[in-house]
Coordinates of C-alpha atoms in Angstrom, one line a residue:
Chain A
X1 CA 304.3 42.5 185.0
X2 CA 303.2 44.0 188.3
X3 CA 299.9 45.9 188.3
X4 CA 301.5 49.3 188.4
X5 CA 303.8 48.2 185.5
X6 CA 300.7 47.0 183.4
X7 CA 298.9 50.3 184.3
X8 CA 301.9 52.5 183.2
X9 CA 302.2 50.3 179.9
X10 CA 298.6 51.0 179.0
X11 CA 299.1 54.8 179.7
X12 CA 302.0 54.8 177.4
X13 CA 300.2 52.9 174.6
X14 CA 297.4 55.2 175.1
X15 CA 299.5 58.2 174.6
X16 CA 301.4 56.8 171.9
X17 CA 297.8 56.0 170.1
X18 CA 297.1 59.8 170.5
X19 CA 300.4 60.6 168.9
X20 CA 299.3 58.3 166.0
X21 CA 295.9 59.9 165.8
X22 CA 297.5 63.3 165.4
X23 CA 299.3 62.1 162.3
X24 CA 296.4 60.8 160.6
X25 CA 293.2 60.1 162.3
X26 CA 291.9 57.5 159.9
X27 CA 295.3 55.8 159.4
X28 CA 295.5 55.4 163.3
X29 CA 292.8 52.9 163.1
X30 CA 294.6 50.9 160.5
X31 CA 297.9 50.8 162.4
X32 CA 296.2 49.5 165.7
X33 CA 294.3 46.6 163.7
X34 CA 291.4 48.5 163.1
X35 CA 289.8 49.4 159.7
X36 CA 290.9 52.6 157.9
X37 CA 287.0 53.8 158.0
X38 CA 283.8 52.3 158.4
X39 CA 281.4 52.2 155.0
X40 CA 277.8 51.3 155.2
X41 CA 276.1 50.5 152.0
X42 CA 272.3 50.3 151.9
X43 CA 270.7 48.3 149.0
X44 CA 272.2 45.3 147.7
X45 CA 271.2 45.7 144.1
X46 CA 273.5 46.5 141.1
X47 CA 274.5 49.8 142.7
X48 CA 275.1 48.9 146.3
X49 CA 276.5 45.5 145.7
X50 CA 278.8 46.7 143.1
X51 CA 279.9 49.6 145.2
X52 CA 280.6 47.3 148.2
X53 CA 282.8 45.0 146.3
X54 CA 284.8 47.8 144.7
X55 CA 285.1 49.6 147.9
X56 CA 286.8 46.2 149.2
X57 CA 289.0 45.8 146.0
X58 CA 290.2 49.3 146.3
X59 CA 291.0 49.2 149.9
X60 CA 290.7 45.9 152.0
X61 CA 291.4 47.5 155.1
X62 CA 287.9 49.2 155.1
X63 CA 285.1 47.8 157.2
X64 CA 282.3 47.5 154.8
X65 CA 278.7 46.6 155.7
X66 CA 276.2 45.9 153.2
X67 CA 272.4 45.8 154.3
X68 CA 269.8 44.4 152.0
X69 CA 266.5 42.7 153.1
X70 CA 266.9 40.1 150.4
X71 CA 269.0 36.8 151.1
X72 CA 269.0 36.4 147.3
X73 CA 268.7 39.2 144.9
X74 CA 266.3 38.8 142.0
X75 CA 267.1 40.9 139.1
X76 CA 264.6 43.1 137.0
X77 CA 267.1 42.5 134.1
X78 CA 266.1 39.4 132.2
X79 CA 262.8 39.2 134.5
X80 CA 261.0 39.7 131.1
X81 CA 262.7 36.2 130.2
X82 CA 260.8 34.7 133.1
X83 CA 257.4 36.5 132.0
X84 CA 258.0 35.2 128.5
X85 CA 258.7 31.5 130.0
X86 CA 262.0 30.9 128.7
X87 CA 263.9 31.4 131.8
X88 CA 263.1 30.8 135.5
X89 CA 263.3 32.7 138.7
X90 CA 266.4 30.8 139.9
X91 CA 268.3 31.8 136.8
X92 CA 267.9 35.6 137.7
X93 CA 268.7 35.0 141.7
X94 CA 272.0 35.8 143.1
X95 CA 273.3 35.4 146.7
X96 CA 275.7 37.3 148.5
X97 CA 278.1 34.7 149.1
X98 CA 280.9 36.4 147.2
X99 CA 280.6 39.4 149.2
X100 CA 280.8 37.6 152.6
X101 CA 284.0 35.7 151.2
X102 CA 285.6 39.1 150.7
X103 CA 285.0 40.1 154.3
X104 CA 281.9 42.3 153.7
X105 CA 279.5 42.0 156.4
X106 CA 276.2 41.5 154.8
X107 CA 273.2 42.2 157.0
X108 CA 269.7 41.1 155.8
X109 CA 267.4 43.9 157.2
X110 CA 265.9 47.0 156.3
X111 CA 267.3 50.5 157.4
X112 CA 264.3 52.6 158.7
X113 CA 266.2 55.8 159.9
X114 CA 269.3 57.7 159.4
X115 CA 271.1 59.9 161.9
X116 CA 273.7 61.7 160.1
X117 CA 274.7 63.8 163.1
X118 CA 275.5 60.7 165.2
X119 CA 276.4 58.8 161.8
X120 CA 274.3 55.8 162.5
X121 CA 271.7 54.0 160.4
X122 CA 268.9 52.2 162.4
X123 CA 267.6 48.9 161.4
X124 CA 264.0 47.6 161.5
X125 CA 264.7 45.7 164.8
X126 CA 266.2 48.9 166.3
X127 CA 269.8 47.9 166.2
X128 CA 272.1 50.9 165.3
X129 CA 275.1 50.5 163.3
X130 CA 277.8 53.2 162.8
X131 CA 279.5 54.6 159.8
X132 CA 282.2 57.1 158.7
X133 CA 280.7 57.2 155.0
X134 CA 277.4 56.0 154.0
X135 CA 276.2 55.0 150.5
X136 CA 272.5 54.5 149.7
X137 CA 271.5 52.5 146.6
X138 CA 267.8 52.1 147.5
X139 CA 266.4 52.1 144.1
X140 CA 262.8 53.2 143.2
X141 CA 259.5 53.7 145.0
X142 CA 256.3 54.5 143.4
X143 CA 254.2 57.7 143.3
X144 CA 250.8 55.9 144.1
X145 CA 249.0 59.2 144.5
X146 CA 249.1 60.3 140.9
X147 CA 246.7 57.8 139.5
X148 CA 243.1 57.6 141.1
X149 CA 241.7 54.3 142.4
X150 CA 245.1 52.6 143.2
X151 CA 247.3 52.2 146.0
X152 CA 250.4 50.2 147.0
X153 CA 248.5 47.3 148.1
X154 CA 246.6 46.9 144.6
X155 CA 250.0 45.9 143.2
X156 CA 249.0 42.3 144.3
X157 CA 246.3 42.1 141.8
X158 CA 247.4 44.7 139.3
X159 CA 251.3 43.9 139.3
X160 CA 254.0 46.7 138.2
X161 CA 256.7 44.0 138.3
X162 CA 259.0 47.1 138.5
X163 CA 260.8 45.7 141.3
X164 CA 262.3 42.1 141.2
X165 CA 261.0 39.0 142.9
X166 CA 257.4 38.2 143.8
X167 CA 256.2 40.9 141.5
X168 CA 257.7 38.9 138.5
X169 CA 256.1 35.8 139.6
X170 CA 252.6 37.3 140.0
X171 CA 252.7 38.9 136.6
X172 CA 253.9 35.7 135.2
X173 CA 251.2 33.8 136.9
X174 CA 248.5 36.0 135.5
X175 CA 249.8 35.6 131.9
X176 CA 249.8 31.9 132.2
X177 CA 246.1 31.9 133.6
X178 CA 245.0 34.1 130.7
X179 CA 242.7 32.8 128.1
X180 CA 243.6 32.9 124.4
X181 CA 242.4 35.9 122.8
X182 CA 242.7 38.0 126.1
X183 CA 244.2 41.6 126.2
X184 CA 247.0 42.6 128.1
X185 CA 247.6 46.3 129.0
X186 CA 251.2 47.4 129.5
X187 CA 251.3 50.9 131.0
X188 CA 254.7 52.7 130.9
X189 CA 255.0 55.8 132.9
X190 CA 256.4 59.2 132.1
X191 CA 260.2 60.2 132.6
X192 CA 262.2 59.8 134.5
X193 CA 261.6 56.2 135.3
X194 CA 263.7 53.1 135.9
X195 CA 265.0 51.3 132.6
X196 CA 263.4 53.3 129.7
X197 CA 263.5 50.5 127.3
X198 CA 262.3 48.0 129.8
X199 CA 258.6 48.2 129.3
X200 CA 259.1 47.8 125.4
X201 CA 261.2 44.6 126.0
X202 CA 258.5 43.5 128.3
X203 CA 255.9 43.9 125.3
X204 CA 258.0 42.2 123.0
X205 CA 258.8 38.9 125.2
X206 CA 255.1 38.7 126.4
X207 CA 254.1 38.8 122.7
X208 CA 256.8 36.1 121.9
X209 CA 254.8 34.1 124.6
X210 CA 251.6 35.0 123.2
X211 CA 252.8 34.2 119.6
X212 CA 253.7 30.6 120.8
X213 CA 250.7 29.8 123.3
X214 CA 247.8 32.4 122.9
X215 CA 248.2 33.7 119.4
X216 CA 244.6 35.4 119.4
X217 CA 245.7 37.7 122.2
X218 CA 246.6 41.2 121.9
X219 CA 248.9 43.8 123.8
X220 CA 247.8 47.3 124.3
X221 CA 250.6 49.8 125.4
X222 CA 248.9 52.9 126.9
X223 CA 252.0 55.3 127.3
X224 CA 252.3 58.5 129.3
X225 CA 254.9 59.6 127.0
X226 CA 255.1 60.7 123.4
X227 CA 257.9 58.7 122.3
X228 CA 260.2 55.9 123.8
X229 CA 263.8 54.4 123.9
X230 CA 264.8 52.7 120.8
X231 CA 261.5 53.2 119.5
X232 CA 262.0 52.7 115.6
X233 CA 264.0 49.6 116.4
X234 CA 261.2 48.1 118.7
X235 CA 258.6 48.9 116.2
X236 CA 260.5 47.5 113.2
X237 CA 261.0 44.3 115.3
X238 CA 257.3 44.3 116.3
X239 CA 256.2 44.6 112.7
X240 CA 258.4 41.6 111.6
X241 CA 257.8 39.3 114.6
X242 CA 254.4 40.1 115.9
X243 CA 252.5 41.7 113.3
X244 CA 248.8 43.0 114.3
X245 CA 249.5 42.1 118.0
X246 CA 250.9 45.0 119.5
X247 CA 249.1 48.6 119.6
X248 CA 250.9 51.5 121.2
X249 CA 249.1 54.7 122.2
X250 CA 251.0 57.9 122.9
X251 CA 250.3 60.4 125.6
X252 CA 248.6 62.7 123.4
X253 CA 246.5 60.0 121.8
X254 CA 245.0 58.8 125.0
X255 CA 247.8 56.9 126.2
X256 CA 248.0 58.5 129.8
X257 CA 246.0 56.7 132.6
X258 CA 244.6 58.8 135.1
X259 CA 242.1 56.1 137.0
X260 CA 242.3 52.6 137.6
X261 CA 239.2 50.5 138.7
X262 CA 240.9 47.8 140.3
X263 CA 237.9 45.6 140.8
X264 CA 236.8 45.5 137.4
X265 CA 240.2 45.5 135.6
X266 CA 239.2 48.8 133.8
X267 CA 241.6 51.7 133.2
X268 CA 240.6 55.2 132.4
X269 CA 242.9 57.7 130.3
X270 CA 243.1 61.5 130.7
X271 CA 241.5 61.9 127.1
X272 CA 238.5 59.9 128.3
X273 CA 238.9 56.6 126.9
X274 CA 238.5 53.4 129.1
X275 CA 239.9 49.9 128.4
X276 CA 239.0 46.6 130.1
X277 CA 241.8 44.1 129.9
X278 CA 242.5 40.5 131.4
X279 CA 245.9 41.5 132.5
X280 CA 247.0 45.0 133.4
X281 CA 250.7 45.7 134.0
X282 CA 250.5 49.2 135.3
X283 CA 254.0 50.5 136.0
X284 CA 253.4 53.6 138.2
X285 CA 255.3 57.1 138.1
X286 CA 258.5 56.6 140.2
X287 CA 260.7 58.3 142.9
X288 CA 263.5 57.4 145.1
X289 CA 263.4 54.4 147.2
X290 CA 261.8 55.2 150.6
X291 CA 264.8 55.5 152.9
X292 CA 265.9 58.5 150.7
X293 CA 263.1 60.4 151.5
X294 CA 262.7 59.4 155.2
X295 CA 266.2 60.7 155.4
X296 CA 265.6 64.1 153.7
X297 CA 267.8 63.5 150.8
X298 CA 265.2 64.0 148.1
X299 CA 264.1 67.1 146.1
X300 CA 260.7 68.1 145.1
X301 CA 260.6 65.6 142.2
X302 CA 261.4 63.0 144.7
X303 CA 264.9 62.2 143.5
X304 CA 268.2 62.8 145.0
X305 CA 270.4 65.7 143.9
X306 CA 274.1 64.7 144.3
X307 CA 277.5 65.8 143.4
X308 CA 277.9 63.9 140.0
X309 CA 281.3 63.4 140.5
X310 CA 281.4 61.7 143.9
X311 CA 277.8 61.0 144.3
X312 CA 277.7 62.7 147.8
X313 CA 274.4 64.0 148.4
X314 CA 274.0 67.9 147.8
X315 CA 271.8 67.9 150.8
X316 CA 273.8 66.2 153.6
X317 CA 277.4 65.5 153.8
X318 CA 279.2 62.0 154.0
X319 CA 276.0 60.4 152.6
X320 CA 276.4 59.2 148.7
X321 CA 273.4 58.2 146.6
X322 CA 274.0 56.1 143.6
X323 CA 271.5 54.1 141.1
X324 CA 268.0 55.1 140.3
X325 CA 267.4 57.1 143.3
X326 CA 270.3 59.7 142.2
X327 CA 270.1 62.3 139.6
X328 CA 273.1 61.5 137.5
X329 CA 273.1 63.8 134.5
X330 CA 272.6 62.3 131.3
X331 CA 272.8 58.7 132.8
X332 CA 269.6 56.9 132.6
X333 CA 268.2 54.9 135.5
X334 CA 269.5 51.4 134.8
X335 CA 271.2 48.6 136.4
X336 CA 274.3 49.1 134.2
X337 CA 274.3 52.7 135.3
X338 CA 274.1 51.9 138.9
X339 CA 276.9 49.3 138.4
X340 CA 279.0 52.2 137.0
X341 CA 278.2 54.8 139.4
X342 CA 278.9 52.3 142.3
X343 CA 282.3 52.0 141.2
X344 CA 283.0 55.8 140.5
X345 CA 281.4 56.4 144.1
X346 CA 283.7 53.9 145.6
X347 CA 286.7 55.5 144.1
X348 CA 285.6 58.9 145.2
X349 CA 285.0 57.6 149.0
X350 CA 288.3 55.7 149.1
X351 CA 290.2 58.6 147.7
X352 CA 288.6 61.0 150.2
X353 CA 289.4 58.6 153.2
X354 CA 293.0 58.5 152.2
X355 CA 293.5 62.2 151.2
X356 CA 294.1 61.6 147.6
X357 CA 292.6 63.3 144.6
X358 CA 290.1 60.8 143.0
X359 CA 291.0 60.0 139.2
X360 CA 288.9 61.9 136.6
X361 CA 285.4 59.8 136.4
X362 CA 284.4 57.7 133.6
X363 CA 281.0 56.2 133.5
X364 CA 279.3 54.0 130.9
X365 CA 275.8 52.5 129.9
X366 CA 274.5 50.0 127.4
X367 CA 270.9 48.8 127.4
X368 CA 270.3 45.5 125.6
X369 CA 266.8 44.6 124.7
X370 CA 265.5 41.5 123.6
X371 CA 262.8 41.7 120.9
X372 CA 262.6 38.0 121.0
X373 CA 265.1 35.6 122.4
X374 CA 267.3 35.6 119.5
X375 CA 266.7 39.1 118.2
X376 CA 268.7 41.8 120.2
X377 CA 269.0 45.6 120.1
X378 CA 271.2 48.0 121.9
X379 CA 271.7 51.5 123.1
X380 CA 275.2 52.3 124.3
X381 CA 276.8 55.6 125.8
X382 CA 280.2 56.7 127.2
X383 CA 280.0 59.7 129.8
X384 CA 282.3 62.2 131.4
X385 CA 281.9 64.9 134.0
X386 CA 282.4 68.5 134.0
X387 CA 281.6 71.1 136.6
X388 CA 279.3 73.0 134.5
X389 CA 277.5 70.0 132.4
X390 CA 277.4 67.4 135.3
X391 CA 277.5 64.1 133.7
X392 CA 277.3 64.3 129.9
X393 CA 277.6 62.1 127.0
X394 CA 280.9 62.0 124.9
X395 CA 280.4 63.2 121.5
X396 CA 280.9 61.1 118.6
X397 CA 280.4 58.0 120.7
X398 CA 277.4 55.8 121.7
X399 CA 274.3 55.3 119.9
X400 CA 271.6 52.6 119.0
X401 CA 271.9 49.4 116.8
X402 CA 271.7 50.1 113.2
X403 CA 268.3 50.2 111.6
X404 CA 269.5 48.1 108.8
X405 CA 271.0 45.2 110.4
X406 CA 270.5 41.7 109.2
X407 CA 269.3 38.7 111.0
X408 CA 273.0 37.5 112.0
X409 CA 273.5 40.9 113.6
X410 CA 270.4 40.7 115.7
X411 CA 271.2 37.1 116.9
X412 CA 274.7 38.2 117.9
X413 CA 273.2 41.2 120.1
X414 CA 271.0 38.6 121.6
X415 CA 273.8 36.5 122.4
X416 CA 275.6 39.4 123.7
X417 CA 272.6 40.6 125.7
X418 CA 272.7 37.2 127.7
X419 CA 276.6 37.5 127.7
X420 CA 276.2 41.1 129.3
X421 CA 273.8 39.5 132.1
X422 CA 276.4 37.0 133.0
X423 CA 279.0 39.4 133.2
X424 CA 277.4 42.1 135.1
X425 CA 275.8 39.9 137.7
X426 CA 279.3 38.4 138.1
X427 CA 280.8 42.0 138.3
X428 CA 278.1 43.2 140.9
X429 CA 277.4 40.0 142.9
X430 CA 280.4 37.7 142.3
Chain B
X1 CA 312.1 43.9 177.4
X2 CA 311.7 47.0 179.3
X3 CA 308.4 48.9 178.9
X4 CA 310.1 51.7 177.6
X5 CA 311.8 49.8 175.0
X6 CA 308.4 48.0 174.2
X7 CA 306.7 51.4 173.4
X8 CA 309.6 52.8 171.5
X9 CA 309.5 49.7 169.3
X10 CA 305.8 50.2 169.0
X11 CA 305.9 53.8 168.1
X12 CA 308.9 53.0 165.5
X13 CA 307.2 50.3 163.7
X14 CA 304.0 52.3 163.7
X15 CA 305.5 55.1 162.0
X16 CA 306.6 52.7 159.3
X17 CA 303.1 51.7 159.1
X18 CA 301.8 55.2 158.7
X19 CA 303.8 55.8 155.7
X20 CA 303.1 52.5 154.0
X21 CA 299.2 52.8 154.5
X22 CA 298.5 56.3 153.7
X23 CA 300.4 56.0 150.5
X24 CA 299.0 52.5 149.8
X25 CA 295.8 53.4 148.3
X26 CA 295.7 55.5 145.2
X27 CA 293.3 54.8 142.5
X28 CA 294.8 55.3 139.1
X29 CA 293.4 56.6 135.8
X30 CA 293.7 53.4 134.3
X31 CA 291.8 51.7 136.8
X32 CA 288.9 54.2 136.6
X33 CA 288.6 53.7 132.9
X34 CA 289.1 50.0 132.8
X35 CA 286.6 49.5 135.4
X36 CA 283.7 50.7 133.1
X37 CA 284.7 47.7 130.9
X38 CA 283.9 45.2 133.6
X39 CA 280.3 45.3 133.3
X40 CA 280.3 43.6 129.9
X41 CA 283.9 42.1 129.8
X42 CA 283.8 41.0 133.4
X43 CA 285.8 42.1 136.6
X44 CA 289.3 42.4 135.6
X45 CA 288.1 41.6 132.1
X46 CA 287.4 37.9 132.9
X47 CA 284.1 37.3 131.2
X48 CA 282.2 34.5 132.3
X49 CA 279.7 34.4 129.3
X50 CA 279.5 35.1 125.7
X51 CA 281.2 38.4 125.7
X52 CA 284.9 37.9 124.9
X53 CA 287.4 38.1 127.9
X54 CA 290.1 40.8 127.5
X55 CA 292.3 39.7 130.6
X56 CA 295.9 39.0 129.6
X57 CA 295.4 40.2 125.9
X58 CA 298.4 42.1 124.7
X59 CA 298.2 45.9 125.0
X60 CA 298.9 46.2 121.3
X61 CA 296.1 43.8 120.4
X62 CA 293.5 45.9 122.7
X63 CA 294.8 49.2 121.2
X64 CA 294.4 48.0 117.6
X65 CA 291.1 46.4 118.2
X66 CA 289.7 49.6 119.9
X67 CA 291.1 51.6 117.1
X68 CA 289.8 49.6 114.3
X69 CA 286.1 49.4 116.0
X70 CA 286.3 52.9 116.1
X71 CA 287.0 53.6 112.3
X72 CA 284.8 50.5 111.4
X73 CA 287.7 48.6 109.8
X74 CA 286.7 45.9 112.2
X75 CA 282.9 45.2 112.4
X76 CA 281.2 45.2 115.5
X77 CA 277.8 45.0 117.0
X78 CA 278.3 47.7 119.8
X79 CA 282.1 48.1 120.4
X80 CA 282.3 50.9 117.7
X81 CA 279.8 52.8 119.8
X82 CA 282.0 52.4 123.0
X83 CA 285.7 52.6 121.5
X84 CA 284.8 55.9 120.1
X85 CA 284.1 57.4 123.5
X86 CA 288.0 57.1 124.4
X87 CA 290.8 59.0 123.6
X88 CA 294.3 57.4 122.3
X89 CA 295.9 58.1 125.6
X90 CA 292.9 56.6 127.5
X91 CA 292.8 53.7 125.3
X92 CA 296.5 53.0 125.9
X93 CA 296.1 53.1 129.7
X94 CA 292.9 50.6 129.3
X95 CA 295.1 48.5 127.1
X96 CA 298.1 48.2 129.6
X97 CA 295.5 47.8 132.3
X98 CA 294.0 44.8 130.7
X99 CA 297.4 43.2 129.5
X100 CA 298.2 42.8 133.2
X101 CA 295.3 41.2 134.4

């Protein structure tokens, strides 16, 4: 082909490309071999990993990038089993190989800035990645300013273990080092927070460990709340399995901590009491993960208001926020809820990209808790969306495990708790 | 082939592609509903662990099971609390979806 012909050929291709673009801008990408759209997912936990996978399942022509600092994600669910000593960290660690095998671009880095005008995210090294649609699933951050005497770096000695990985190991090591007859304080925060039954499963499984190895020890729960998730079921289990070992102090009875003396391991409560302990598991009040604040996507409470049908931010277009960071109506902040929202969000994005109406959303949550390795309890809910209610519970469904269940029932729920973990981690990371 | 013919061929095949791609991705109500089962029963209903797999079960079996869980005719630990959240029509869609997995 002469250079003139080649030039003419390219001009003709270029103009036919413009013709294609005028038919459907996003389809034009696909026709020329480019993706139908570029989606970036920030955060590779239960929300982000699930969203990325389901985006790919719905539309394999999407270019999907999943940005997550950890090469192996260490879950919070079942981290209490590690604290208790009957599982190890490896058993709750998950790689992103399956995502890579699907053709999802996995980037192990942190997003430090979002430029939604130019539709780019900036990574810690300065690299910029472009998107058509952005999903944030950044989890939680902590409101350290709400308690005197403590700052983020103090979590190295007073672990929250409310983010998985090194914090879990740290708390486990403290429990192992503690003398028999020691006191452990577990301090759950006020609502809303990640995983409402989580602190109480933690108490249960620490008690299980103590019963076997350090039976003279005690657990003191200093709670910023007046009641908690599955309370009567937990307390029934504690009375049965760990009588005399656990004391729960409600907010109004002096449970709310307002100051921590980090050096001396002493906590002070709002009602003026103080407690010294061998191990303090202080779980601070929470807010959305840092990037959500940096990007201007949070309200005055520190969480992200979203369209609860599509999870698109109410504050900025083309950015969707799922999981703990989002305000999702009646759904709790849980890994299960994040996985559910990830799928609904993926459906919303793919539908929008292809100019289709998304199907009516359906959401679900089940929180399994182990009172001991073979005593399980659960709370379940099915949700729908309406414009006036947002995400609401379907009447006549859901609820907690029965109060009058026998040993076999509790054992079966414990088995299903483990089965749930295997299924959801395969669904999210596999 | 002449340049004109090449471009004509490209445009023609591209027009075919446009209609294929823009109608290719539509997410059904059945998929939306069934996806909410995956967290416990596994992606596509293929459970790797203790919770029963439901992929490839007959639609009539799934429909009857969910009906019986809801009424309590079939005892369950948690399924009664879930099945009762779906209408008959939704159950039929879910059942048909998993029967094909």
